[in-house]
JSON list of C-alpha atoms in Angstrom, two decimals:
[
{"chain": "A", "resi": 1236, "resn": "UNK", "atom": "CA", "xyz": [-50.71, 239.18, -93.97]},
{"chain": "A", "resi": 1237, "resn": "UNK", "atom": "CA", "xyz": [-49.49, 235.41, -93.66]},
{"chain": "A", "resi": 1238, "resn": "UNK", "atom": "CA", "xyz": [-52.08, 233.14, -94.31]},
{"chain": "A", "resi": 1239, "resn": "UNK", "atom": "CA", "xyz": [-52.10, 229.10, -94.17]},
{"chain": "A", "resi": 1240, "resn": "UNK", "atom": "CA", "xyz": [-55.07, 227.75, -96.47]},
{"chain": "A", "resi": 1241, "resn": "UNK", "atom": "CA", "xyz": [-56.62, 224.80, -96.66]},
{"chain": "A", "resi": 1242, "resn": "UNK", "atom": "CA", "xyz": [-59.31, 222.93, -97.67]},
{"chain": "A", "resi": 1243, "resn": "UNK", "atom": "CA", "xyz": [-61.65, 222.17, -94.88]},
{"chain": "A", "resi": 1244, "resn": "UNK", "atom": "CA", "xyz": [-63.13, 219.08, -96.12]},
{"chain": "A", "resi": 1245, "resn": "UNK", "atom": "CA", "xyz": [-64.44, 216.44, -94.96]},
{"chain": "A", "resi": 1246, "resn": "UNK", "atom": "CA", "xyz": [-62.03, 214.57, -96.82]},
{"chain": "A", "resi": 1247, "resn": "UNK", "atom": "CA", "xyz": [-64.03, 211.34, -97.87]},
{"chain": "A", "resi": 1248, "resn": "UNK", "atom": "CA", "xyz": [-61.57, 208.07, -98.46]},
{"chain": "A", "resi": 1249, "resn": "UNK", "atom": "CA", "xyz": [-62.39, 204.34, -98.38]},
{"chain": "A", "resi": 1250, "resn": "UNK", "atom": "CA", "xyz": [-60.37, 202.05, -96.19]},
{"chain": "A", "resi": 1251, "resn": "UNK", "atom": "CA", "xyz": [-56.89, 201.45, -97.48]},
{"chain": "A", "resi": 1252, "resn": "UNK", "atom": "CA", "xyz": [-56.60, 203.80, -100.15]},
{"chain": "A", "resi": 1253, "resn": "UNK", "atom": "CA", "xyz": [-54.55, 207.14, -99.99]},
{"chain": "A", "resi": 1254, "resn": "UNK", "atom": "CA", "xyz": [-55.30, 210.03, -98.10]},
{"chain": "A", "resi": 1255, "resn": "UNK", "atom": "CA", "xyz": [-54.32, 213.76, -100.04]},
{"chain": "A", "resi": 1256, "resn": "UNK", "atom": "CA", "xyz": [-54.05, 216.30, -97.63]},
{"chain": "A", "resi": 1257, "resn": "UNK", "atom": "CA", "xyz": [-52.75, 220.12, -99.45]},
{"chain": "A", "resi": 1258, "resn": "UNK", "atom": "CA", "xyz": [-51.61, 223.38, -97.86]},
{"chain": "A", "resi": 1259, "resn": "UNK", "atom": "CA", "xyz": [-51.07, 226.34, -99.41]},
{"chain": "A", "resi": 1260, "resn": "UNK", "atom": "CA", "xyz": [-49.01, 229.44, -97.65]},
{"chain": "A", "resi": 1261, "resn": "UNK", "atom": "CA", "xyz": [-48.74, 233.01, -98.66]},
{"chain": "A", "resi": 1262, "resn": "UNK", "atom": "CA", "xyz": [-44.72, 233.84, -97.83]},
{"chain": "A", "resi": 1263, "resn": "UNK", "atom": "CA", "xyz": [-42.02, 232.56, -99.46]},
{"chain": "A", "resi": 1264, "resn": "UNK", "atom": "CA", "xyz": [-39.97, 233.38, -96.01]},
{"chain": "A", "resi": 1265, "resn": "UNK", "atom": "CA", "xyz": [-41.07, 230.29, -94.28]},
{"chain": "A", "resi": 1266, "resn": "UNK", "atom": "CA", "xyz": [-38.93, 227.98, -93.08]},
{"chain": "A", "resi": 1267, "resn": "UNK", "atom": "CA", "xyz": [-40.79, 224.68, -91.60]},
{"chain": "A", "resi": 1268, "resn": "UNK", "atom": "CA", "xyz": [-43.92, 223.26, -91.77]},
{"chain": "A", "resi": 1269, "resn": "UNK", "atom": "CA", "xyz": [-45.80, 220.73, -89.50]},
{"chain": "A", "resi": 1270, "resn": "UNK", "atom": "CA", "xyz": [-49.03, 218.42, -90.03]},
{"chain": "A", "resi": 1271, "resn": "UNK", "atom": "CA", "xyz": [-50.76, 217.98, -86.85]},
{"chain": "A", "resi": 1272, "resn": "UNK", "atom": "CA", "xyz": [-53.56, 215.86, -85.83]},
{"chain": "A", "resi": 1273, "resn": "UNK", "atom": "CA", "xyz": [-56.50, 216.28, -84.02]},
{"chain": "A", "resi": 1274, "resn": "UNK", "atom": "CA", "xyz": [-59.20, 213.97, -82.81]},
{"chain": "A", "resi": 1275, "resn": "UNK", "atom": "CA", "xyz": [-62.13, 215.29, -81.72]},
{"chain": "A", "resi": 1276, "resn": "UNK", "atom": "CA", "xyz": [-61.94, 216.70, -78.27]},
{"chain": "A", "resi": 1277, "resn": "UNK", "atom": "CA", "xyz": [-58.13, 216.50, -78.00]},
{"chain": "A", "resi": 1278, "resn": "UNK", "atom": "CA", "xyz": [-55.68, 219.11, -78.68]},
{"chain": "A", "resi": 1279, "resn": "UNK", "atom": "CA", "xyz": [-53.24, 218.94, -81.55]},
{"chain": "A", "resi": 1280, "resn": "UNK", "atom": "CA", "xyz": [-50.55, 215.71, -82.22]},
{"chain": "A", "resi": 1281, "resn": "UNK", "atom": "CA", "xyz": [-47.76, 216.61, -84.48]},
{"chain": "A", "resi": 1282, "resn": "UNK", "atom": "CA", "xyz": [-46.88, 213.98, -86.45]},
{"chain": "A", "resi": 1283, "resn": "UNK", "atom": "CA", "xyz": [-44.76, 215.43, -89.14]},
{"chain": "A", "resi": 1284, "resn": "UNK", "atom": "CA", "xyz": [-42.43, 218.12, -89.85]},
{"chain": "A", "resi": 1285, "resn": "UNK", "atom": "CA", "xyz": [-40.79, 219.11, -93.19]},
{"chain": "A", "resi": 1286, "resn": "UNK", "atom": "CA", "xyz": [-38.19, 221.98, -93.73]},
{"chain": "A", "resi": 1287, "resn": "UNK", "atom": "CA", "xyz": [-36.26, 221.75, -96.95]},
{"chain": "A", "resi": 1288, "resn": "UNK", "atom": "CA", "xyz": [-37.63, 220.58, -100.63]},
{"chain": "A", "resi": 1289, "resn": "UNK", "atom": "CA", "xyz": [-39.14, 217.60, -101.53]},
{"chain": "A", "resi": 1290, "resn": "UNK", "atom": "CA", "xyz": [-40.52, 214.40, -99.43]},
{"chain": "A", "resi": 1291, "resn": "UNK", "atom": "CA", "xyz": [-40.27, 212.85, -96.36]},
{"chain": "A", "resi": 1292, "resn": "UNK", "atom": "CA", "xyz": [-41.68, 209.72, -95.30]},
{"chain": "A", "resi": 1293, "resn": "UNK", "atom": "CA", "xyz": [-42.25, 208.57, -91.90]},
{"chain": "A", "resi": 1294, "resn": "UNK", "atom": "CA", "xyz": [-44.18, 205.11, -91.40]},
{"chain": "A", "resi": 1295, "resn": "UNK", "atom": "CA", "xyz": [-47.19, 205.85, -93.66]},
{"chain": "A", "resi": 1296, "resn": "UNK", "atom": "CA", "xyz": [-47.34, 209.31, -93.52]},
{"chain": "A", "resi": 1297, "resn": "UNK", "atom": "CA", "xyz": [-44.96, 211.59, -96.61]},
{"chain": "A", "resi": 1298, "resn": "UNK", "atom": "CA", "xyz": [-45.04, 215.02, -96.37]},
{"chain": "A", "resi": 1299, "resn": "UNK", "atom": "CA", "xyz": [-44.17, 216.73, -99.41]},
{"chain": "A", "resi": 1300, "resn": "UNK", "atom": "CA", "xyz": [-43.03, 220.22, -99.77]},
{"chain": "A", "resi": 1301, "resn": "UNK", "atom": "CA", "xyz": [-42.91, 222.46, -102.91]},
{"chain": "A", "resi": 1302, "resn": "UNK", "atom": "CA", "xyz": [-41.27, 225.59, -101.65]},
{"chain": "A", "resi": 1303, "resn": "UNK", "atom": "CA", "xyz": [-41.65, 227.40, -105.46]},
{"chain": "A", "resi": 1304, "resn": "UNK", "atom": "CA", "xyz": [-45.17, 226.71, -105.63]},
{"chain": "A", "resi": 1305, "resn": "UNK", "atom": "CA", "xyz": [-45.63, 227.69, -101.80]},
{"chain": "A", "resi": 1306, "resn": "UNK", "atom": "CA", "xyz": [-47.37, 224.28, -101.63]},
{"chain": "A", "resi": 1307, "resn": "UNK", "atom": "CA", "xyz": [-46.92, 221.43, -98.94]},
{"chain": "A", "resi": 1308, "resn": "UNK", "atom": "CA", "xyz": [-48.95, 218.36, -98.57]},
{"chain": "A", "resi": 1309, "resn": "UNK", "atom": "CA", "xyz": [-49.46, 214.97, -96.77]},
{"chain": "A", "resi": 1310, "resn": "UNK", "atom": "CA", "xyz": [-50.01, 211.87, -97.85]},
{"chain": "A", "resi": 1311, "resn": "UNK", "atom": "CA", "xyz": [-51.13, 209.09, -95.73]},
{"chain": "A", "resi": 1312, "resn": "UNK", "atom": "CA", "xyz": [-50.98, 205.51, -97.28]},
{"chain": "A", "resi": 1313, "resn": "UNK", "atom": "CA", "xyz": [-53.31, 202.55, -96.49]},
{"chain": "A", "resi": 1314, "resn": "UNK", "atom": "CA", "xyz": [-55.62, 204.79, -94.74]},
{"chain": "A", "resi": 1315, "resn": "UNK", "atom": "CA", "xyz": [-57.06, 203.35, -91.54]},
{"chain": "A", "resi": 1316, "resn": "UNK", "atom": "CA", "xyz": [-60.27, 204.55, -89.72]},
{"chain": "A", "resi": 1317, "resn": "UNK", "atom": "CA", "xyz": [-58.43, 205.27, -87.23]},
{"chain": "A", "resi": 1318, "resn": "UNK", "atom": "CA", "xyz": [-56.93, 207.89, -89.10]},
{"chain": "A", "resi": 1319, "resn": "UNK", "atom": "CA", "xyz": [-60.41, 210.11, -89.14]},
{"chain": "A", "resi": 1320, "resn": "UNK", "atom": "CA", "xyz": [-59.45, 213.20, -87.62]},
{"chain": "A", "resi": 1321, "resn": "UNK", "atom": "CA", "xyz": [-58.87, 216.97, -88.63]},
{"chain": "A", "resi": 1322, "resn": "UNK", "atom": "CA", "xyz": [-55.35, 217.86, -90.12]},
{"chain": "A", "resi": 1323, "resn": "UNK", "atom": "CA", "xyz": [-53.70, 221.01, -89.19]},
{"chain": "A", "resi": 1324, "resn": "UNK", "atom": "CA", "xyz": [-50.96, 222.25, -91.21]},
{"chain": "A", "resi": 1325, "resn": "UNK", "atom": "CA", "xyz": [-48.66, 225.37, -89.81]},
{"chain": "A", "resi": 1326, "resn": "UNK", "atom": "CA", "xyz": [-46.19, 227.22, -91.19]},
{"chain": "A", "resi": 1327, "resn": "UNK", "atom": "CA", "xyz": [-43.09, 229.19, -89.05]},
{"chain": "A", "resi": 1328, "resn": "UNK", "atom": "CA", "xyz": [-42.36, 232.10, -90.29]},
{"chain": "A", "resi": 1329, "resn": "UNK", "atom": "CA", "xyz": [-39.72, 233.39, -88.15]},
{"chain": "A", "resi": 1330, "resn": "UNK", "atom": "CA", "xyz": [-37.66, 230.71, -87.28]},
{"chain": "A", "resi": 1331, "resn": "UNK", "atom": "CA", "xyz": [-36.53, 229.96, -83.88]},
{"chain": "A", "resi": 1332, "resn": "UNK", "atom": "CA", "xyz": [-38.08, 233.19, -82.56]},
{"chain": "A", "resi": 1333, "resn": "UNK", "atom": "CA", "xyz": [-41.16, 232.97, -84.76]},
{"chain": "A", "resi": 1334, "resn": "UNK", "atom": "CA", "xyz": [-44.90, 231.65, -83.72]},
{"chain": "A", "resi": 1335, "resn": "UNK", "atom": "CA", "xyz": [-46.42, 229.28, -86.26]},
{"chain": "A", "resi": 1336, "resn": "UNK", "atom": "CA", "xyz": [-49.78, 229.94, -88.28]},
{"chain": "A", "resi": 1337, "resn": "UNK", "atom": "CA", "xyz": [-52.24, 227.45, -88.39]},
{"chain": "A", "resi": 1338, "resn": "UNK", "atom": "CA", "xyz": [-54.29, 226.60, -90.96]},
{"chain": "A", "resi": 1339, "resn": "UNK", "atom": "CA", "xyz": [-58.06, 225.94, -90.14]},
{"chain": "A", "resi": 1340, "resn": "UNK", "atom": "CA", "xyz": [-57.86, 222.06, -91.18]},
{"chain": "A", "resi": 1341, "resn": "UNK", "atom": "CA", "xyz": [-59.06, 219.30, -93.35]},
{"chain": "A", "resi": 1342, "resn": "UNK", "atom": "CA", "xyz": [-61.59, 216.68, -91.35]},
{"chain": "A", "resi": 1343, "resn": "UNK", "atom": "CA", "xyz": [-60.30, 213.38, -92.86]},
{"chain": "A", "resi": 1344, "resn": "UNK", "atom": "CA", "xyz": [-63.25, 210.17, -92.87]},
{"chain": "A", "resi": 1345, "resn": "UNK", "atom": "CA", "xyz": [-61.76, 207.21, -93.97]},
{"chain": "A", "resi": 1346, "resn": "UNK", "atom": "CA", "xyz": [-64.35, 204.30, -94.33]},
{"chain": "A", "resi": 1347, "resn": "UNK", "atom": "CA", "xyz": [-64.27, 200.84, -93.29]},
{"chain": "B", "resi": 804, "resn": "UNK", "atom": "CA", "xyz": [-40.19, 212.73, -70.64]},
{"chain": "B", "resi": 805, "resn": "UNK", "atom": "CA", "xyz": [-42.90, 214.46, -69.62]},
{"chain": "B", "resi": 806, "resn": "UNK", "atom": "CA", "xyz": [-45.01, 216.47, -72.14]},
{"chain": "B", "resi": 807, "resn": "UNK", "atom": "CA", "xyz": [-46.92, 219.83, -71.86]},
{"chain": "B", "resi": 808, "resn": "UNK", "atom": "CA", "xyz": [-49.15, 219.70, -68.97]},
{"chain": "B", "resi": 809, "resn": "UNK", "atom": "CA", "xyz": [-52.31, 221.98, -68.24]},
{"chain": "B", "resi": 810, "resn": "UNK", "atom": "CA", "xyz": [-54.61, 222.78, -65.47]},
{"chain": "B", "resi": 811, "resn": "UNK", "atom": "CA", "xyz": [-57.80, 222.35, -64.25]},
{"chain": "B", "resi": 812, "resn": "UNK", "atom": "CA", "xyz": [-58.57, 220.06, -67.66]},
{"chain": "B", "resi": 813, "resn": "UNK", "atom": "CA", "xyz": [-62.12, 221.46, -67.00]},
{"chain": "B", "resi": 814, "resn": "UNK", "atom": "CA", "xyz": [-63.45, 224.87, -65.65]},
{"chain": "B", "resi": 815, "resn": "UNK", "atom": "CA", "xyz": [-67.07, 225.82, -65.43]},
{"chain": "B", "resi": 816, "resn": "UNK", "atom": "CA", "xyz": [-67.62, 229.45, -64.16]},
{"chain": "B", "resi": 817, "resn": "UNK", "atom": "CA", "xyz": [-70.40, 231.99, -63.71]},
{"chain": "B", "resi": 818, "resn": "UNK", "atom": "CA", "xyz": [-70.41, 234.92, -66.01]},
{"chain": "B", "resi": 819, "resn": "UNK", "atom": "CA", "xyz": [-68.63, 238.50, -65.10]},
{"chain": "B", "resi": 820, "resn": "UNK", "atom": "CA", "xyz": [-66.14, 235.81, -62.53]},
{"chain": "B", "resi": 821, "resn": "UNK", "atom": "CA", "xyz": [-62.54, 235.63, -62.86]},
{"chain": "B", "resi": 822, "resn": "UNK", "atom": "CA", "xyz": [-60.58, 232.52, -64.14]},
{"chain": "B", "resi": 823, "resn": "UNK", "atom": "CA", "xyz": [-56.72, 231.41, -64.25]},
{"chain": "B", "resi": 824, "resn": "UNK", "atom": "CA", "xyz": [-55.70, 228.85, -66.68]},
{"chain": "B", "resi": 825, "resn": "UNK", "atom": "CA", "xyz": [-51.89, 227.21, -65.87]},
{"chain": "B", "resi": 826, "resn": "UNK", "atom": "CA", "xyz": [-49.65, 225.62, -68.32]},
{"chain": "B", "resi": 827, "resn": "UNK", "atom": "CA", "xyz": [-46.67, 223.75, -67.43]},
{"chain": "B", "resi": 828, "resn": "UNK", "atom": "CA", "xyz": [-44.04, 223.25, -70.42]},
{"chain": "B", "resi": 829, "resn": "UNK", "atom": "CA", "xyz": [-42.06, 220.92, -71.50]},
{"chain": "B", "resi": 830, "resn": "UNK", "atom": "CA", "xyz": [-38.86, 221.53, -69.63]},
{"chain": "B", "resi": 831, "resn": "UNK", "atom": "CA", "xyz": [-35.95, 223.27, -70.94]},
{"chain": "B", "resi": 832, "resn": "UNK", "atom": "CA", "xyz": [-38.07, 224.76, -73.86]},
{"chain": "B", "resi": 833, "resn": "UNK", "atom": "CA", "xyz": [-37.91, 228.62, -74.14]},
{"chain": "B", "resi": 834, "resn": "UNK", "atom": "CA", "xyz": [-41.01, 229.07, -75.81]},
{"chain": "B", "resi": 835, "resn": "UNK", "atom": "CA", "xyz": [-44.40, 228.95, -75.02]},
{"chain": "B", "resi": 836, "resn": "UNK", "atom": "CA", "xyz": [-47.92, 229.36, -76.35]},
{"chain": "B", "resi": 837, "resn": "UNK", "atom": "CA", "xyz": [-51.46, 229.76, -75.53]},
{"chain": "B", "resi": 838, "resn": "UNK", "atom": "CA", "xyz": [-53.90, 229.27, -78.33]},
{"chain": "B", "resi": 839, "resn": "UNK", "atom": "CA", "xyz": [-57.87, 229.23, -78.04]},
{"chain": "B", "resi": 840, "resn": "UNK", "atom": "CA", "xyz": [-60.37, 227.03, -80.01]},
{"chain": "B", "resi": 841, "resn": "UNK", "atom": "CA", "xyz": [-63.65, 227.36, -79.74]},
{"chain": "B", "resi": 842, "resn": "UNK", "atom": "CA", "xyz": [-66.22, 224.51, -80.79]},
{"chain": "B", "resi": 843, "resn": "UNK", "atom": "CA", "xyz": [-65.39, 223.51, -84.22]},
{"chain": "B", "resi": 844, "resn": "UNK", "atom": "CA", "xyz": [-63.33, 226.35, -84.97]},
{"chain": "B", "resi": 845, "resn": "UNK", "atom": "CA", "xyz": [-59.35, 226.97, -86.01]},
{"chain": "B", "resi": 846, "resn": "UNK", "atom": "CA", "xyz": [-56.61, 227.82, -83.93]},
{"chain": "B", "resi": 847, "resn": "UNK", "atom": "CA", "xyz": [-56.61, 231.29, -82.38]},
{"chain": "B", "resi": 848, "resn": "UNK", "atom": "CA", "xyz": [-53.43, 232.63, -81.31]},
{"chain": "B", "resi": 849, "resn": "UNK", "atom": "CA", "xyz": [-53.51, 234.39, -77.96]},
{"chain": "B", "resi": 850, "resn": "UNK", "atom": "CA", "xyz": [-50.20, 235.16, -76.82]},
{"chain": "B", "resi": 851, "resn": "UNK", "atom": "CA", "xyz": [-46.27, 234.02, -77.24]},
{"chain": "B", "resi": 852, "resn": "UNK", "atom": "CA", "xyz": [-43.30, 234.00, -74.75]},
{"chain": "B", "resi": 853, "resn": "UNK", "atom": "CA", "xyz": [-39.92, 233.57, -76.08]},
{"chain": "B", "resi": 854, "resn": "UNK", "atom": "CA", "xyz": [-37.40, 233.31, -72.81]},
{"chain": "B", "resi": 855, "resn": "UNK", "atom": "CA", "xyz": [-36.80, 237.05, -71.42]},
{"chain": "B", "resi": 856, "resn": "UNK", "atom": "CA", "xyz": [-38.19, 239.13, -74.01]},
{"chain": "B", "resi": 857, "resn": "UNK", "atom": "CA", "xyz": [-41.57, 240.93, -73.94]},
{"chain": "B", "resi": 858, "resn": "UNK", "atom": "CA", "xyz": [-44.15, 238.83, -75.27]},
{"chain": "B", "resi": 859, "resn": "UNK", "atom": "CA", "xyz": [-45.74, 238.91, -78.11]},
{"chain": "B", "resi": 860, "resn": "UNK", "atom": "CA", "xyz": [-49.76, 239.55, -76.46]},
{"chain": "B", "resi": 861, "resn": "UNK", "atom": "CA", "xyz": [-51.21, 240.57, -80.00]},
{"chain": "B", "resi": 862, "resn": "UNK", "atom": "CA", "xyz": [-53.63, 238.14, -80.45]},
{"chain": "B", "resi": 863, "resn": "UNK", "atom": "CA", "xyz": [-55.64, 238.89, -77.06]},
{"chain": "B", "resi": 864, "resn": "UNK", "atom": "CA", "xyz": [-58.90, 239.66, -77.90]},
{"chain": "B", "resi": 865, "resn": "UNK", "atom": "CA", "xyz": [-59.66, 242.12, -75.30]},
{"chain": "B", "resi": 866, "resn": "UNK", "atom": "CA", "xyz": [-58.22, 243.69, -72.26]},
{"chain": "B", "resi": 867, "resn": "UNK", "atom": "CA", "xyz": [-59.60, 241.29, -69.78]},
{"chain": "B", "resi": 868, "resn": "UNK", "atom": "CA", "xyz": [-57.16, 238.29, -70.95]},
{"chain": "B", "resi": 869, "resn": "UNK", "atom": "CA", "xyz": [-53.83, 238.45, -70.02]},
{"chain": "B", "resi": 870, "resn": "UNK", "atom": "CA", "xyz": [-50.78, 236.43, -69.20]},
{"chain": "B", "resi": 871, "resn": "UNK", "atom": "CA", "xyz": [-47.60, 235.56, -66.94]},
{"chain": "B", "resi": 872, "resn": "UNK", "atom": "CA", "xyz": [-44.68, 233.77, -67.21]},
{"chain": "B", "resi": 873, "resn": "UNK", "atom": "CA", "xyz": [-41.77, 233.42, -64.70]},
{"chain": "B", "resi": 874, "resn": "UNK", "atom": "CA", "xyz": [-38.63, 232.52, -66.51]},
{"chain": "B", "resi": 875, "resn": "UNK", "atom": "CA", "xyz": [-39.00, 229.49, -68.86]},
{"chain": "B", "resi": 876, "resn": "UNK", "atom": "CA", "xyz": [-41.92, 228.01, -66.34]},
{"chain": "B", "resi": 877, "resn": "UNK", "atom": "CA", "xyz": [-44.77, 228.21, -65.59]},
{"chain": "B", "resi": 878, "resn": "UNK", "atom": "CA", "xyz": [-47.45, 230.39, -67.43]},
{"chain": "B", "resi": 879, "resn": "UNK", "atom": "CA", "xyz": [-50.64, 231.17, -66.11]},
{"chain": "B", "resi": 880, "resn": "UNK", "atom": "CA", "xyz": [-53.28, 232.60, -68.86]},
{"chain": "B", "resi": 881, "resn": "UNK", "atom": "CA", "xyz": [-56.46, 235.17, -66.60]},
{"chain": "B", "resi": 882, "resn": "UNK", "atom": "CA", "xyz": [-59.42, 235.93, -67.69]},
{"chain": "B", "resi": 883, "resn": "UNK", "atom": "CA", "xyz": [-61.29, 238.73, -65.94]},
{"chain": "B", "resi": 884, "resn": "UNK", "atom": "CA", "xyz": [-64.89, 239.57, -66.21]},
{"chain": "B", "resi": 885, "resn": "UNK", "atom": "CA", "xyz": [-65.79, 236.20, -68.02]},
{"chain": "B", "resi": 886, "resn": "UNK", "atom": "CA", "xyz": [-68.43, 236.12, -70.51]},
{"chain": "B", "resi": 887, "resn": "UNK", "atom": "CA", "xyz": [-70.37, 233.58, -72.45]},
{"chain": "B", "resi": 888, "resn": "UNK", "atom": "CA", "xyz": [-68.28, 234.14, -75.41]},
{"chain": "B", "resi": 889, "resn": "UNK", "atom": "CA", "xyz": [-64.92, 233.29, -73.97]},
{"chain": "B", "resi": 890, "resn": "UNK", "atom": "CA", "xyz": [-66.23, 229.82, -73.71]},
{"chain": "B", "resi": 891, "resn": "UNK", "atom": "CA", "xyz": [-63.46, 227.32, -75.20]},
{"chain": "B", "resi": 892, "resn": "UNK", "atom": "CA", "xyz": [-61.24, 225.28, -74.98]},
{"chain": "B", "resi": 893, "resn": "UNK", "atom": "CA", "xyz": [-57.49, 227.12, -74.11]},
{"chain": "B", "resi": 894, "resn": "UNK", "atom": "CA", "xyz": [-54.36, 225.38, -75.50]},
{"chain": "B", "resi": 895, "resn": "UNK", "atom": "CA", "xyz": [-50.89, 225.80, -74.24]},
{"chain": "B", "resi": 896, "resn": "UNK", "atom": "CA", "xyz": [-47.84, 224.50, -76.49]},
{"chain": "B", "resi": 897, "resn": "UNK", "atom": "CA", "xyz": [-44.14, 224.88, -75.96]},
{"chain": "B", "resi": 898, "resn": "UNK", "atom": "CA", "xyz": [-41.46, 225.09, -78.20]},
{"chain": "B", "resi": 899, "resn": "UNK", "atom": "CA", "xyz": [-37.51, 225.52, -78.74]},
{"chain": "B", "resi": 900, "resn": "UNK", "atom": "CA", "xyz": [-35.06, 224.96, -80.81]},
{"chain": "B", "resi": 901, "resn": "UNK", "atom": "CA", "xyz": [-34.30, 226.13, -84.67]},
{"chain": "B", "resi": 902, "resn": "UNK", "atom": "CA", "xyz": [-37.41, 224.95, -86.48]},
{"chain": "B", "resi": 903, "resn": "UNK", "atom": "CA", "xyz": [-39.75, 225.82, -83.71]},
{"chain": "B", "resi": 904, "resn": "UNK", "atom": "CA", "xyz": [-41.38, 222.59, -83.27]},
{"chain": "B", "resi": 905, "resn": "UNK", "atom": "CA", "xyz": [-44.59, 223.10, -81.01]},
{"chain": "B", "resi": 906, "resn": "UNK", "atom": "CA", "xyz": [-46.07, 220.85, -78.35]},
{"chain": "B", "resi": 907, "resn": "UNK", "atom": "CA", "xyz": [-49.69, 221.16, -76.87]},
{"chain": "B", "resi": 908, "resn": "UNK", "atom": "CA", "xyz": [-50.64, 220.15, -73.62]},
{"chain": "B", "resi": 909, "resn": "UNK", "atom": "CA", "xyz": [-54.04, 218.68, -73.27]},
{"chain": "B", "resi": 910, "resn": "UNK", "atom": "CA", "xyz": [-56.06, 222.02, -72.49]},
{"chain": "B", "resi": 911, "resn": "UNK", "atom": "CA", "xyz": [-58.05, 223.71, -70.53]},
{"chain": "B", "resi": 912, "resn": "UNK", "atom": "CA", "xyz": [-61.97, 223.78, -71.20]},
{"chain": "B", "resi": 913, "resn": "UNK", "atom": "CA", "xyz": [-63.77, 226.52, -70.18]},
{"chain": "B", "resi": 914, "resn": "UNK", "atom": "CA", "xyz": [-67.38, 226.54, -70.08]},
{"chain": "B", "resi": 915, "resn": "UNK", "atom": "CA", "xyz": [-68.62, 230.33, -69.06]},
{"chain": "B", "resi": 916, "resn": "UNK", "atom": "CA", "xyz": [-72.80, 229.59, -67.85]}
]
C-alpha cells in the first residue's frame, strides 16, 4: 500500500528562524512531490513542487528531495506568522495518469 | 486565468435528503478530483476522472456517493440518503499535464443536521 507519512505536529518555531517540514513515502516509483498549504478553513495552496534529486528554492521556501532515502522535505526560511498553517505533502505515483497521496500534515505555529 | 471553482460554497441539509456538489475545473485540464475532509482530518480521496476513461470511484465510501463528468467539464459529486456522518467539507482539484500538478477549488461544506 502507498503511504505518505508525516509528522503531524504542531510544529513550534519562533519568528524568523527556520521552519523543518519532513515527508517520508513508501515507493520508490514516485515521480513528483508537492507541499501544499492550508489555512484553517481553506482548501489546499500548492506552493511547491519537486521532481528530480536534490533542492529547489523558490522565494523562502526549498524543497529538498532524497529519492534513495524516500525522504522529501521543506524548508521555510525567516519564518513569518503568517506562515502558521498545516503542510500537506503528496506524492504521484503514476505520473500523468496517476492520483496523488496525501499525507495527513504538519500544523506549523510560528511565534511572533 | 481562472482557477478551480465550486458550488454552493455552503450546503446545510436534513438527514436521509439528497445533495449535488458541482466543480468547475480549470479549463483545458483532463483531470479531475474530488477529495473529502472532515473537521481536522486528512485528505480522503473520493473519486478521479482522467479525460474518457472510466474513473477511478475506489475511494467512495458507500453506494450512496457517486459522480459525473461530461467530457473535461463539469463534474457534479451526489450524495443520496445523507447522513450525519457525511458532514464535511468536499474538495474538487484538477490536474494535467506530466507531473500531475493538482489544483483545489475552494469547496463545498456540507453540514448534514
Amino acid at each position: 500500500q502507498k503511504e505518505v507519512e508525516q509528522n503531524s505536529g504542531p510544529l513550534s518555531v519562533p519568528e524568523g528562524a527556520i521552519a523543518s517540514l519532513n515527508c517520508t513515502y513508501s515507493d520508490r516509483g514516485s515521480q513528483s512531490f508537492f507541499w501544499y498549504r492550508q489555512y484553517s478553513g481553506k482548501s489546499p495552496e500548492l506552493i511547491m513542487s519537486i521532481y528530480s534529486n536534490g533542492d529547489k528554492e523558490d522565494g523562502r521556501f526549498t524543497a529538498q528531495l532524497n529519492k534513495a532515502s524516500q525522504y522529501v522535505s521543506l524548508l521555510i526560511r525567516d519564518s513569518q506568522p503568517s506562515d502558521s498553517a498545516t503542510y500537506l505533502c503528496a506524492v504521484n505515483y503514476g505520473g500523468s495518469q496517476g492520483n496523488l497521496i496525501f499525507g495527513k500534515g504538519t500544523k506549523l505555529s510560528v511565534k511572533p | 486565468g481562472a482557477g478551480v471553482s465550486q458550488s454552493p460554497s455552503n450546503k446545510v441539509t436534513e438527514k436521509g435528503k439528497d445533495v449535488e456538489l458541482r466543480c468547475d475545473p480549470i479549463s483545458g485540464h483532463t483531470a479531475l478530483y474530488w477529495y473529502r475532509q472532515r473537521l481536522g482530518q486528512g485528505l480522503e480521496f473520493l473519486i478521479y476522472f482522467q479525460g474518457n476513461s472510466a474513473p477511478d470511484k475506489s475511494g467512495l465510501p458507500s453506494d450512496r456517493f457517486s459522480a459525473e463528468r461530461t467530457g473535461e467539464s463539469v463534474s457534479t459529486l451526489t450524495i443520496q440518503r445523507t447522513q450525519q456522518e457525511d458532514s464535511a467539507v468536499y474538495l474538487c482539484a484538477s490536474s494535467s499535464g506530466t507531473f500531475n500538478t493538482q489544483y483545489f477549488g475552494p469547496g463545498t461544506r456540507l453540514t448534514v443536521l
